[in-house]
Every structure is written in structure tokens, then in C-alpha cells.
Coordinates of C-alpha atoms in Angstrom, one line a residue:
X1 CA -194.0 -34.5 19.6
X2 CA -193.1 -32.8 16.7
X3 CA -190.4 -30.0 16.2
X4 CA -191.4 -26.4 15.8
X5 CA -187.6 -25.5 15.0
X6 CA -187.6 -23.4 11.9
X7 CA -186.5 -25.7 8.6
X8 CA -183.1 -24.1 7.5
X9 CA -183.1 -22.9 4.2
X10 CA -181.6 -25.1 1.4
X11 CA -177.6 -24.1 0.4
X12 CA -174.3 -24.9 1.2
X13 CA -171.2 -23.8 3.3
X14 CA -168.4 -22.3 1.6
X15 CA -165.6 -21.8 3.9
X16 CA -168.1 -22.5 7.5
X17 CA -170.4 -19.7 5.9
X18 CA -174.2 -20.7 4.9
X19 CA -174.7 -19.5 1.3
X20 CA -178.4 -19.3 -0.4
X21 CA -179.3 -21.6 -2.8
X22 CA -179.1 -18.7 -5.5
X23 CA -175.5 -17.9 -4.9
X24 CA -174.9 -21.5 -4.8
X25 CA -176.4 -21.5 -8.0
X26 CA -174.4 -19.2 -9.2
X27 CA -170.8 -20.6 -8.1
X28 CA -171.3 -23.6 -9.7
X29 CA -171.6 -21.4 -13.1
X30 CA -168.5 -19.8 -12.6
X31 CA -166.6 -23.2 -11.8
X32 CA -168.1 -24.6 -14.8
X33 CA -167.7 -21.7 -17.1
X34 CA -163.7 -21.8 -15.8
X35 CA -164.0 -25.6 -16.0
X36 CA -164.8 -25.3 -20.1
X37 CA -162.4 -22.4 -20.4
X38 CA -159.6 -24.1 -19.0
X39 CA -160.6 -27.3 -21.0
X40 CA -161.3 -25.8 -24.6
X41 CA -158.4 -25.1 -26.7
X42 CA -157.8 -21.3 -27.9
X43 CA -159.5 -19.5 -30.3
X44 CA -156.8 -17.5 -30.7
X45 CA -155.0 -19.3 -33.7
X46 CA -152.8 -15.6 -34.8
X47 CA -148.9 -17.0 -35.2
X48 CA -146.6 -16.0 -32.9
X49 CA -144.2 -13.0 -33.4
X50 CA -140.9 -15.6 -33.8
X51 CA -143.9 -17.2 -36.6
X52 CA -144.4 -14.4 -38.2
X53 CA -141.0 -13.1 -38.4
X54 CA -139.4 -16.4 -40.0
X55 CA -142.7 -16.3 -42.2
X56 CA -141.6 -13.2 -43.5
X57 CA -138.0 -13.7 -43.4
X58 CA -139.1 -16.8 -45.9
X59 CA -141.2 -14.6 -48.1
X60 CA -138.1 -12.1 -48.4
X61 CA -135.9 -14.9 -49.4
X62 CA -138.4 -16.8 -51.8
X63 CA -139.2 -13.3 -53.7
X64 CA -135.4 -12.1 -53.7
X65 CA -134.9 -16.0 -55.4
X66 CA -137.9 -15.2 -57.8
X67 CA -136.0 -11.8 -58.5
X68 CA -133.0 -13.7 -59.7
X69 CA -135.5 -15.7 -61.4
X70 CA -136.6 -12.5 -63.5
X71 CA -133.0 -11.1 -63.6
X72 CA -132.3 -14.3 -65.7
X73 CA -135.0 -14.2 -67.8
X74 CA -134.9 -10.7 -68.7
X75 CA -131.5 -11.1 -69.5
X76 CA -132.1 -13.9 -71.6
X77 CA -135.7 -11.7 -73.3
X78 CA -132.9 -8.6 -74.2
X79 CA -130.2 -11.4 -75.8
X80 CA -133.3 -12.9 -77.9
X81 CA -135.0 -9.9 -79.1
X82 CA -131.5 -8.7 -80.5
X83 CA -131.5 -12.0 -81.7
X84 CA -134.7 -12.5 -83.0
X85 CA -134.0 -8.7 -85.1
X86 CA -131.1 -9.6 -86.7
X87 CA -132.5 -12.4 -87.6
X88 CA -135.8 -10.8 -89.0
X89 CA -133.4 -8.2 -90.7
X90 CA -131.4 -11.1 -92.5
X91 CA -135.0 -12.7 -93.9
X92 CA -136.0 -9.2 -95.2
X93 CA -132.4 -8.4 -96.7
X94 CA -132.4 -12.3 -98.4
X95 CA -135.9 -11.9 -99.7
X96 CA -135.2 -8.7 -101.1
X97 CA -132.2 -10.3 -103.2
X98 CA -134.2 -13.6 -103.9
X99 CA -137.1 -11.2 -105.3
X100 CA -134.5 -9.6 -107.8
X101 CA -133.1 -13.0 -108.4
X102 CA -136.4 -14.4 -109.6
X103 CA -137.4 -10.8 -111.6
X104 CA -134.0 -12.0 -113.5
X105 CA -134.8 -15.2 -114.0
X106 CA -138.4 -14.7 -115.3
X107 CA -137.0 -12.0 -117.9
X108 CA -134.4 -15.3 -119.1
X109 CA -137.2 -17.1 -119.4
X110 CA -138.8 -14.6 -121.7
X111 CA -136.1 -14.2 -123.6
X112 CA -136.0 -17.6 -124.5
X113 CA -139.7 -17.9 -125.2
X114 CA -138.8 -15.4 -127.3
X115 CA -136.0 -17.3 -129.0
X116 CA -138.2 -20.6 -129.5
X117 CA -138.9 -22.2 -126.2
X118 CA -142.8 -22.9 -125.8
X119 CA -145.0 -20.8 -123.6
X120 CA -146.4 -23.3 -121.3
X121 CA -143.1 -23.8 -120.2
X122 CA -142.2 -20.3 -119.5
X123 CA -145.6 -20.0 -117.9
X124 CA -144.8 -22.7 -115.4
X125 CA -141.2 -21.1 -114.5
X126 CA -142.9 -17.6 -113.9
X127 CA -145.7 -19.3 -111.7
X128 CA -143.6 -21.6 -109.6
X129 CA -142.3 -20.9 -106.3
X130 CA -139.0 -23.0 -107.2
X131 CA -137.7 -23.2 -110.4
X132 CA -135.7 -26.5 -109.5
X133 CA -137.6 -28.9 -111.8
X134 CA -137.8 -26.9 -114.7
X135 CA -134.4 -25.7 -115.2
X136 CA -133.3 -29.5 -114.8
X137 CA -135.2 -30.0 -117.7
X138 CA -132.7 -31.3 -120.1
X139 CA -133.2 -29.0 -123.4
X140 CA -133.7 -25.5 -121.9
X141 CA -130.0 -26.5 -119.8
X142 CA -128.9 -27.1 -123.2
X143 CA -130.0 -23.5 -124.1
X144 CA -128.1 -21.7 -121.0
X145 CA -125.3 -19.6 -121.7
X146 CA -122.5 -20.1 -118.9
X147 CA -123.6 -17.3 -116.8
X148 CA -127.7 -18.2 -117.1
X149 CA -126.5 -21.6 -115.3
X150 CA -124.7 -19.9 -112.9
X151 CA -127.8 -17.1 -112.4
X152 CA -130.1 -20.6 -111.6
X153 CA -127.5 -21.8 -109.1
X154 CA -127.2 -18.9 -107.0
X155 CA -131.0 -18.6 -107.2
X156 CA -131.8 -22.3 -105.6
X157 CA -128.2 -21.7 -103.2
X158 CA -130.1 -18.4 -101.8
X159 CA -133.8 -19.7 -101.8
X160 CA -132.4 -22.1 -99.4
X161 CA -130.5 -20.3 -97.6
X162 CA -133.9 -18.0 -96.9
X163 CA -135.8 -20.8 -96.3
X164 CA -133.7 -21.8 -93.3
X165 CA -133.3 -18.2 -92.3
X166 CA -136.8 -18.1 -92.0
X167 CA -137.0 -21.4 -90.0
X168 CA -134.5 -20.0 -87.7
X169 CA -136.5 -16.9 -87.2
X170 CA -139.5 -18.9 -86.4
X171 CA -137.6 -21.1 -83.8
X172 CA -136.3 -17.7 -82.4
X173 CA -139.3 -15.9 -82.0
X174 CA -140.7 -19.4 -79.8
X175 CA -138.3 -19.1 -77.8
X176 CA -138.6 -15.6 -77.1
X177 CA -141.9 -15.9 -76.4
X178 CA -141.2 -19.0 -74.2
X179 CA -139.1 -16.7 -71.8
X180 CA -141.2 -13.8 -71.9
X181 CA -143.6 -15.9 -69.9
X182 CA -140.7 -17.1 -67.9
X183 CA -140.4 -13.0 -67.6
X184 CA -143.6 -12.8 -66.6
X185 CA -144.1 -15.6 -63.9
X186 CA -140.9 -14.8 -62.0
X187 CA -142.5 -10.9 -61.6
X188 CA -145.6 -12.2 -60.6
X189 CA -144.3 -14.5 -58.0
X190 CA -142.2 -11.4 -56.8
X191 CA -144.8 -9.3 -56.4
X192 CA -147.3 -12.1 -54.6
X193 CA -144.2 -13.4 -52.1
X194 CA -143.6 -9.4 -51.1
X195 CA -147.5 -8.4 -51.0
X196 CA -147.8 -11.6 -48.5
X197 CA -144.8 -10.2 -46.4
X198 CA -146.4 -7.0 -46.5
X199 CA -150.0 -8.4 -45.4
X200 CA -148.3 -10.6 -42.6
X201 CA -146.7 -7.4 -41.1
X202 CA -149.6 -5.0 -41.2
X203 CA -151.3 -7.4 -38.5
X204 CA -148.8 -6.5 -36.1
X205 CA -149.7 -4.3 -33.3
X206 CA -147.3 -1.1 -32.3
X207 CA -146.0 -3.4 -29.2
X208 CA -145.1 -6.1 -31.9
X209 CA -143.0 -4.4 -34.0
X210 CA -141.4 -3.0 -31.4
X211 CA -141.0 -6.6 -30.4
X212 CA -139.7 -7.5 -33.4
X213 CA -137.3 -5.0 -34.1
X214 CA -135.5 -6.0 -30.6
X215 CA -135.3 -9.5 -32.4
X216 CA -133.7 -8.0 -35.2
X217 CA -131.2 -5.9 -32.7
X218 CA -130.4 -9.3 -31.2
X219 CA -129.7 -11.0 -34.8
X220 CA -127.5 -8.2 -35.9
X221 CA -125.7 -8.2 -32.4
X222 CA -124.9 -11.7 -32.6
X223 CA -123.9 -11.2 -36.4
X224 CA -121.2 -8.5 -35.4
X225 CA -120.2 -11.2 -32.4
X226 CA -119.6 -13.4 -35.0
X227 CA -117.8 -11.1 -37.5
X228 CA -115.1 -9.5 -34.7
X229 CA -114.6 -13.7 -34.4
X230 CA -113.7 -13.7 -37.8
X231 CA -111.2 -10.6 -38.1
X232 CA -109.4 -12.0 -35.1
X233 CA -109.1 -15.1 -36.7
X234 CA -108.0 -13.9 -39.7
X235 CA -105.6 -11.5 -37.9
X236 CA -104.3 -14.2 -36.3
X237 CA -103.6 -16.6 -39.6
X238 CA -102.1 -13.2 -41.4
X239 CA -99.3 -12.5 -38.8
X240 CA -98.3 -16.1 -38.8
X241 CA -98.1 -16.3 -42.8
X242 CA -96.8 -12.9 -43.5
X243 CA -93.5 -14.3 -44.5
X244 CA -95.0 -16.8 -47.0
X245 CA -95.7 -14.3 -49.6
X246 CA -93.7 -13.8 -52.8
X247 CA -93.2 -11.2 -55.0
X248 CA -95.3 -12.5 -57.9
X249 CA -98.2 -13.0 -55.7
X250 CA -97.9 -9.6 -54.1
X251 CA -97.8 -8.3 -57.1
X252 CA -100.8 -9.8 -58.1
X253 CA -102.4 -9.0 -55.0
X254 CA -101.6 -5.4 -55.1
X255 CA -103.7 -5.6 -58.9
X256 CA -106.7 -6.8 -57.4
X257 CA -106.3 -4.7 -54.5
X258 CA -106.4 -1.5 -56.9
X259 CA -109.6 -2.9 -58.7
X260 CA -111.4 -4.1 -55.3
X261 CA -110.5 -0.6 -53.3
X262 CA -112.7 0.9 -57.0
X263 CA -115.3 -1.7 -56.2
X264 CA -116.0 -0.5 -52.7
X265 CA -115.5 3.0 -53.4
X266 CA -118.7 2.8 -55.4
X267 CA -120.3 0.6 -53.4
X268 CA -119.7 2.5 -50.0
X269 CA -121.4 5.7 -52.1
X270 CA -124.3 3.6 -52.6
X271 CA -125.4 3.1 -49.1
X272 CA -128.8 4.6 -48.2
X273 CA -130.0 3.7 -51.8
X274 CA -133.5 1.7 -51.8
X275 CA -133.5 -2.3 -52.5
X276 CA -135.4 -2.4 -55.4
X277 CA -136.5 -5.8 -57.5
X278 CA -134.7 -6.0 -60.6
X279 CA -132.9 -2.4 -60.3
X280 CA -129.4 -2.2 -61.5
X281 CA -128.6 1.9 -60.4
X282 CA -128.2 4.4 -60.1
X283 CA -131.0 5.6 -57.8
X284 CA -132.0 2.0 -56.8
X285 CA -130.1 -2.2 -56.6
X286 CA -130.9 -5.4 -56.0
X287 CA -128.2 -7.5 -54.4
X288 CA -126.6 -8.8 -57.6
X289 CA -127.6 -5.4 -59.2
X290 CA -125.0 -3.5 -57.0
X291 CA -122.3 -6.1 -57.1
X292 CA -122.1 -5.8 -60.7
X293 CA -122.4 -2.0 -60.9
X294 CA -119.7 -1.8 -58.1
X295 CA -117.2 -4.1 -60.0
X296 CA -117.9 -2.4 -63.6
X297 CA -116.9 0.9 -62.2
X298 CA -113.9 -0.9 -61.3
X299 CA -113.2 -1.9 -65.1
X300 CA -114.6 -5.6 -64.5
X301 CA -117.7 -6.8 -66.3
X302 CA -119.7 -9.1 -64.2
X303 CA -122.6 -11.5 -65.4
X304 CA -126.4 -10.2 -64.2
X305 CA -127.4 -12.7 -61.7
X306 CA -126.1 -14.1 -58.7
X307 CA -126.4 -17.8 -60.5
X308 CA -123.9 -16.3 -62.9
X309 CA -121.6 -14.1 -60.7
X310 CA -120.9 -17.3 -58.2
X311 CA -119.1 -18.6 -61.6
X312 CA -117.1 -15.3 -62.8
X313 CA -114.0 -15.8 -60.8
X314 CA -112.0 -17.5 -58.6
X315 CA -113.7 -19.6 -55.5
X316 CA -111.7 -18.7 -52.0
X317 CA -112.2 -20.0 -48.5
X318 CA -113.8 -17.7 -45.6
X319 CA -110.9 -17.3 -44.0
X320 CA -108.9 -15.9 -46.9
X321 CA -111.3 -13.8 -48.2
X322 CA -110.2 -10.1 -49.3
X323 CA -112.1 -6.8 -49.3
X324 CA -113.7 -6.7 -52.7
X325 CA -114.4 -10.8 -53.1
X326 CA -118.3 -11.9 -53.6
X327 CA -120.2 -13.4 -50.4
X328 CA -122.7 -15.6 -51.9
X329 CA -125.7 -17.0 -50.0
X330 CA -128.0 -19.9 -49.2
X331 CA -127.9 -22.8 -51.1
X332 CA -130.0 -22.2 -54.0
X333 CA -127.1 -19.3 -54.3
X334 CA -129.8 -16.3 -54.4
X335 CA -127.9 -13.4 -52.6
X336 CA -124.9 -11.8 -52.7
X337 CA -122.8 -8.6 -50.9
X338 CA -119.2 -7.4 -51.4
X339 CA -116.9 -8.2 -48.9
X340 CA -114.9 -4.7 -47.3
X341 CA -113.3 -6.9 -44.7
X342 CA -113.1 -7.5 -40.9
X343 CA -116.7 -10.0 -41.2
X344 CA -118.6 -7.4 -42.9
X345 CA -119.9 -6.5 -46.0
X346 CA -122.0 -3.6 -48.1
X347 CA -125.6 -5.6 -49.9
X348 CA -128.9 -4.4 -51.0
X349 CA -130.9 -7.0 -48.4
X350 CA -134.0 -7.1 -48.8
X351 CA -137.5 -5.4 -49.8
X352 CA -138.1 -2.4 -47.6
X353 CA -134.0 -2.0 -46.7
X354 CA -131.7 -0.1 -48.3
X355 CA -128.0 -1.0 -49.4
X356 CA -125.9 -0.7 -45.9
X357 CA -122.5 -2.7 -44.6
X358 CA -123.9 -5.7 -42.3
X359 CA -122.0 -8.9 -41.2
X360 CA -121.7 -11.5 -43.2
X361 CA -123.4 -13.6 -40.8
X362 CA -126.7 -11.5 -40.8
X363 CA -128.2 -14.9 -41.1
X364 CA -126.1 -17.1 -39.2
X365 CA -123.0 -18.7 -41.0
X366 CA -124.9 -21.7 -42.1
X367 CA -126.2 -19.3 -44.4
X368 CA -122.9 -18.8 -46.2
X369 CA -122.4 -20.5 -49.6
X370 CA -119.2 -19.6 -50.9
X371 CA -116.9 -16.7 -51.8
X372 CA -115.5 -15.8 -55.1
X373 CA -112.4 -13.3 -56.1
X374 CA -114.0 -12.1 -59.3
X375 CA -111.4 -12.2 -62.0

């Protein structure tokens, strides 16, 4: 006998309840769809903030190395222009004298076409660029008073001098154009390294660089941690070698002490002043561009670059350094700030900072290259 019970309709049970076949349908979308989300890797490929903040930490560092890059080179363009003048100026002056040496000359051949010697002859001296050959020719030597002779000599003497004058000017002007394009690519890698830096941080939201200004608290935090460290050691190594000292070196370090306490004095009245590329005051620095402006009001002339300064003076340990004495950085030796003691020190830091004091270990002491008493 055959049933007259109702077919039930097609679906499944979810938790003991009997769902239709369309919301069935449906579920196993979702699980799917969550299925391929979970599976699929995210299309999300922005760096993170730490990324992005050692990318641009990087970019500050490469352009403030291609700064010292341009420093040197535009150094070296100034030194070979000067150079390259004199040089120029020399040519003109020995040219000048070779002209009126040769206006002589041709009138003393003249004269002693004049007096018997054959045309041809004086033609050839008149048309020729050196008169070498034909004044060694035998019978007009014969003809030449003492002081004609003499006229010839100084003539071929200054000819070649001119001649190498000339080569040297050359040679000068090849090299000055060779670093003006060393001038040139330094500034454009500058400019590229802090246009990427600048790119990099315009993609960050208002909640990111809020972010990453708390990551900057925490650096200079742990900097000033380090730098209390420092004086307390340093404290500590003083009182127990006071009674080393002797006269001559006090008296020597009272000298330097006069010249340092100058140093500072100008660099403390330069805080708040931009970091600007190449500047060297009085409105704006670079790093090595405040270092040598603070020790030249201070009666001491320091070279232009950091790969320069690192060598103008005297190379001290950490732990004996004195206010006034150069902090250089990284190994490639591309910063530097002016030690006023107690960790810290007053820089120009960075594109988009302005000269300030900071400790010494704003990028962790590993950063540290050396420290020199500048003599």
C-alpha cells in the first residue's frame, strides 16, 4: 500500500533545524567565500609602519652621505676654478710676452736682411711658429751680436714654458669638468633619496604618523637612557682620576676648554635653525656645515666635510670625551654633532629637522664611529 505522507522538502539541518534548499545554497557560499579568503594571500602588499620608518630612516642617511658627497666636490669645483684662472691668467700674461718677443725677433731679422742676409730666409723666420731651426743655422749665429743670442734664448726658454702652461691649463680645465659632474650627480642623488623619503611618508594616514612619532618618542627615550649611563660612568671614572692630572695637562686642558666653551656658544645659538643640504649658515647647516662654523667662531679652521673633519685633530675614546670634541657617525663616517657633554650633543640631523641637542645615541651606539678633539 503505498504512502500518502507528504515527501519532505529537500535541505539540511543546521543545529536540529530544517533549512531550505536555498538557504543551504547559500551557506555553502559563505563557507566557501571564507574558505578562499582565509586561503588566498593578502592583497594588501603596503609596508609596515616599522618598514616604512627604517625605509626612510635609510633614505635620510643615503642622501645626508650623498650630501657629503657634494660637500666634497664642491669644495674641490671652488679649489679648481681658482686653479684653473690662475692658470688661464698665466697663459694670457706668457703669450702676451711671447707676442712681443717674436715682434723683436722678426724686426732682427729684418735688420739683417737688411744688412745682407737673403729674403727667403727672413721669410721663413717671420712665418714660423718656432724659430729653433733657423737661428741654429750656422751663419746667421755667426751674425748675432751677444744680446741677439741671448734675445733667441729667452724666446725658445718662454715658448716652452707657454707651451706647458697651456698643457696644464688644458689638464685643469678636464678635471674641473670631471668634478663638476661629480657636483652634479651627488645633488641629484640628494634630491631623488629625499623626494623618495618624502613620497614614502605622504602615504601615511593621520593614525600612522601619530604611530610613528610614538616610535620616535621611544628612540629618543631610550637614547637619553643610554646617555644618563654615560655621564654616570664618566662621573664615576673622573672622581677616581682627579688626582692624576698635572699641571701641563691642565693647562692644556683649560686652552681647549676656552676654544670648545666658543664652539658651543655658537652652536647652542644655532638651535631651531633648518637642516639644509649643503648650507654652511647663517640662516641654515648641514651636520658638517655647523661643526665647522661653530669651531671657526672659536678661531679654529676646520676642513668642509665630515670625511675631512674625522682627520683634523686628535682621536679620543667615548669615555674621555670633552664638551666641544667631534661625534662622528656610521661607518662610511657621514655625520657628525659637537659634543656639550653628559651623552648629548647639538647636530643638524636630518632633512625636515632643525639643529637641536639630542643624545649621542639617537641611533643606538653601534652607530658611533669615533670622536675627535679637533686641534
Amino acid at each position: 500500500m503505498a504512502s500518502h505522507a507528504k515527501p519532505r522538502p529537500a535541505g539540511t539541518r543546521v543545529a536540529g533545524i530544517r533549512t531550505p534548499a536555498l538557504a543551504t545554497a547559500a551557506l555553502t557560499s559563505v563557507a566557501l567565500l571564507s574558505q578562499t579568503a582565509t586561503a588566498a594571500p593578502s592583497t594588501d602588499d603596503r609596508p609596515s609602519l616599522e618598514e616604512v620608518e627604517k625605509k626612510v630612516d635609510d633614505l635620510y642617511r643615503q642622501a645626508e652621505s650623498a650630501t657629503e658627497k657634494y660637500n666634497s666636490a664642491k669644495e674641490k669645483t671652488t679649489k679648481q676654478r681658482k686653479q684653473v684662472d690662475t692658470l688661464l691668467d698665466d697663459v694670457a700674461q706668457r703669450t702676451q710676452k711671447l707676442n712681443e718677443a717674436r715682434e723683436e725677433l722678426g724686426s732682427f731679422a729684418a735688420a739683417q736682411y737688411r744688412t745682407g742676409a737673403s729674403a727667403p730666409d727672413t721669410a721663413t723666420f717671420l712665418l714660423a711658429d718656432t724659430p729653433q731651426d733657423y737661428f741654429d743655422q750656422t751663419q746667421l749665429m755667426g751674425r748675432m751680436t751677444s744680446r741677439q743670442k741671448t734675445a733667441v734664448d729667452d724666446y725658445i726658454t718662454e715658448q716652452s714654458a707657454t707651451m706647458k702652461k697651456r698643457q696644464e691649463a688644458t689638464e685643469s680645465l678636464q678635471t674641473l669638468t670631471d668634478t663638476q659632474g661629480d657636483l652634479k650627480t651627488a645633488k641629484a642623488t640628494v634630491q631623488k633619496k629625499l623626494s623618495d623619503a618624502r613620497e614614502l611618508l605622504s602615504q601615511l594616514n593621520a593614525e600612522e604618523k601619530a604611530r610613528l612619532a610614538a616610535i620616535e618618542k621611544r628612540k629618543q627615550e631610550e637614547a637619553a637612557r643610554k646617555a644618563a649611563e654615560l655621564a654616570e660612568q664618566k662621573a664615576a671614572a673622573e672622581a677616581a682620576e682627579e688626582a692624576a692630572s698635572s699641571s701641563s695637562s691642565t693647562a692644556t686642558d683649560s686652552s681647549y676648554s676656552t676654544k670648545a666653551d666658543k664652539a658651543l656658544a655658537f652652536a647652542r645659538a644655532q638651535v631651531g635653525k633648518p637642516y639644509v643640504w649643503g648650507a654652511t649658515g647663517p640662516d641654515s647647516y648641514d651636520c658638517s656645515g655647523l661643526t665647522q662654523a661653530a669651531w671657526n667662531a672659536a678661531g679654529i679652521s676646520l676642513p668642509r666635510t665630515t670625511y675631512d673633519q674625522v682627520n683634523a685633530g686628535t682621536t679620543v675614546s667615548l669615555a674621555n670625551a670633552q664638551p666641544g670634541d667631534l661625534v662622528f657617525f656610521y661607518d662610511d663616517v657621514t655625520h657628525v654633532g659637537i659634543y656639550i657633554g653628559n651623552g648629548m650633543m647639538i647636530h643638524a640631523p636630518k632633512p625636515g629637522a632643525y639643529v637641536r641637542e639630542e643624545s649621542i645615541y639617537y641611533d643606538g651606539e653601534s652607530a658611533i664611529h669615533s670622536v675627535v678633539r679637533p686641534a
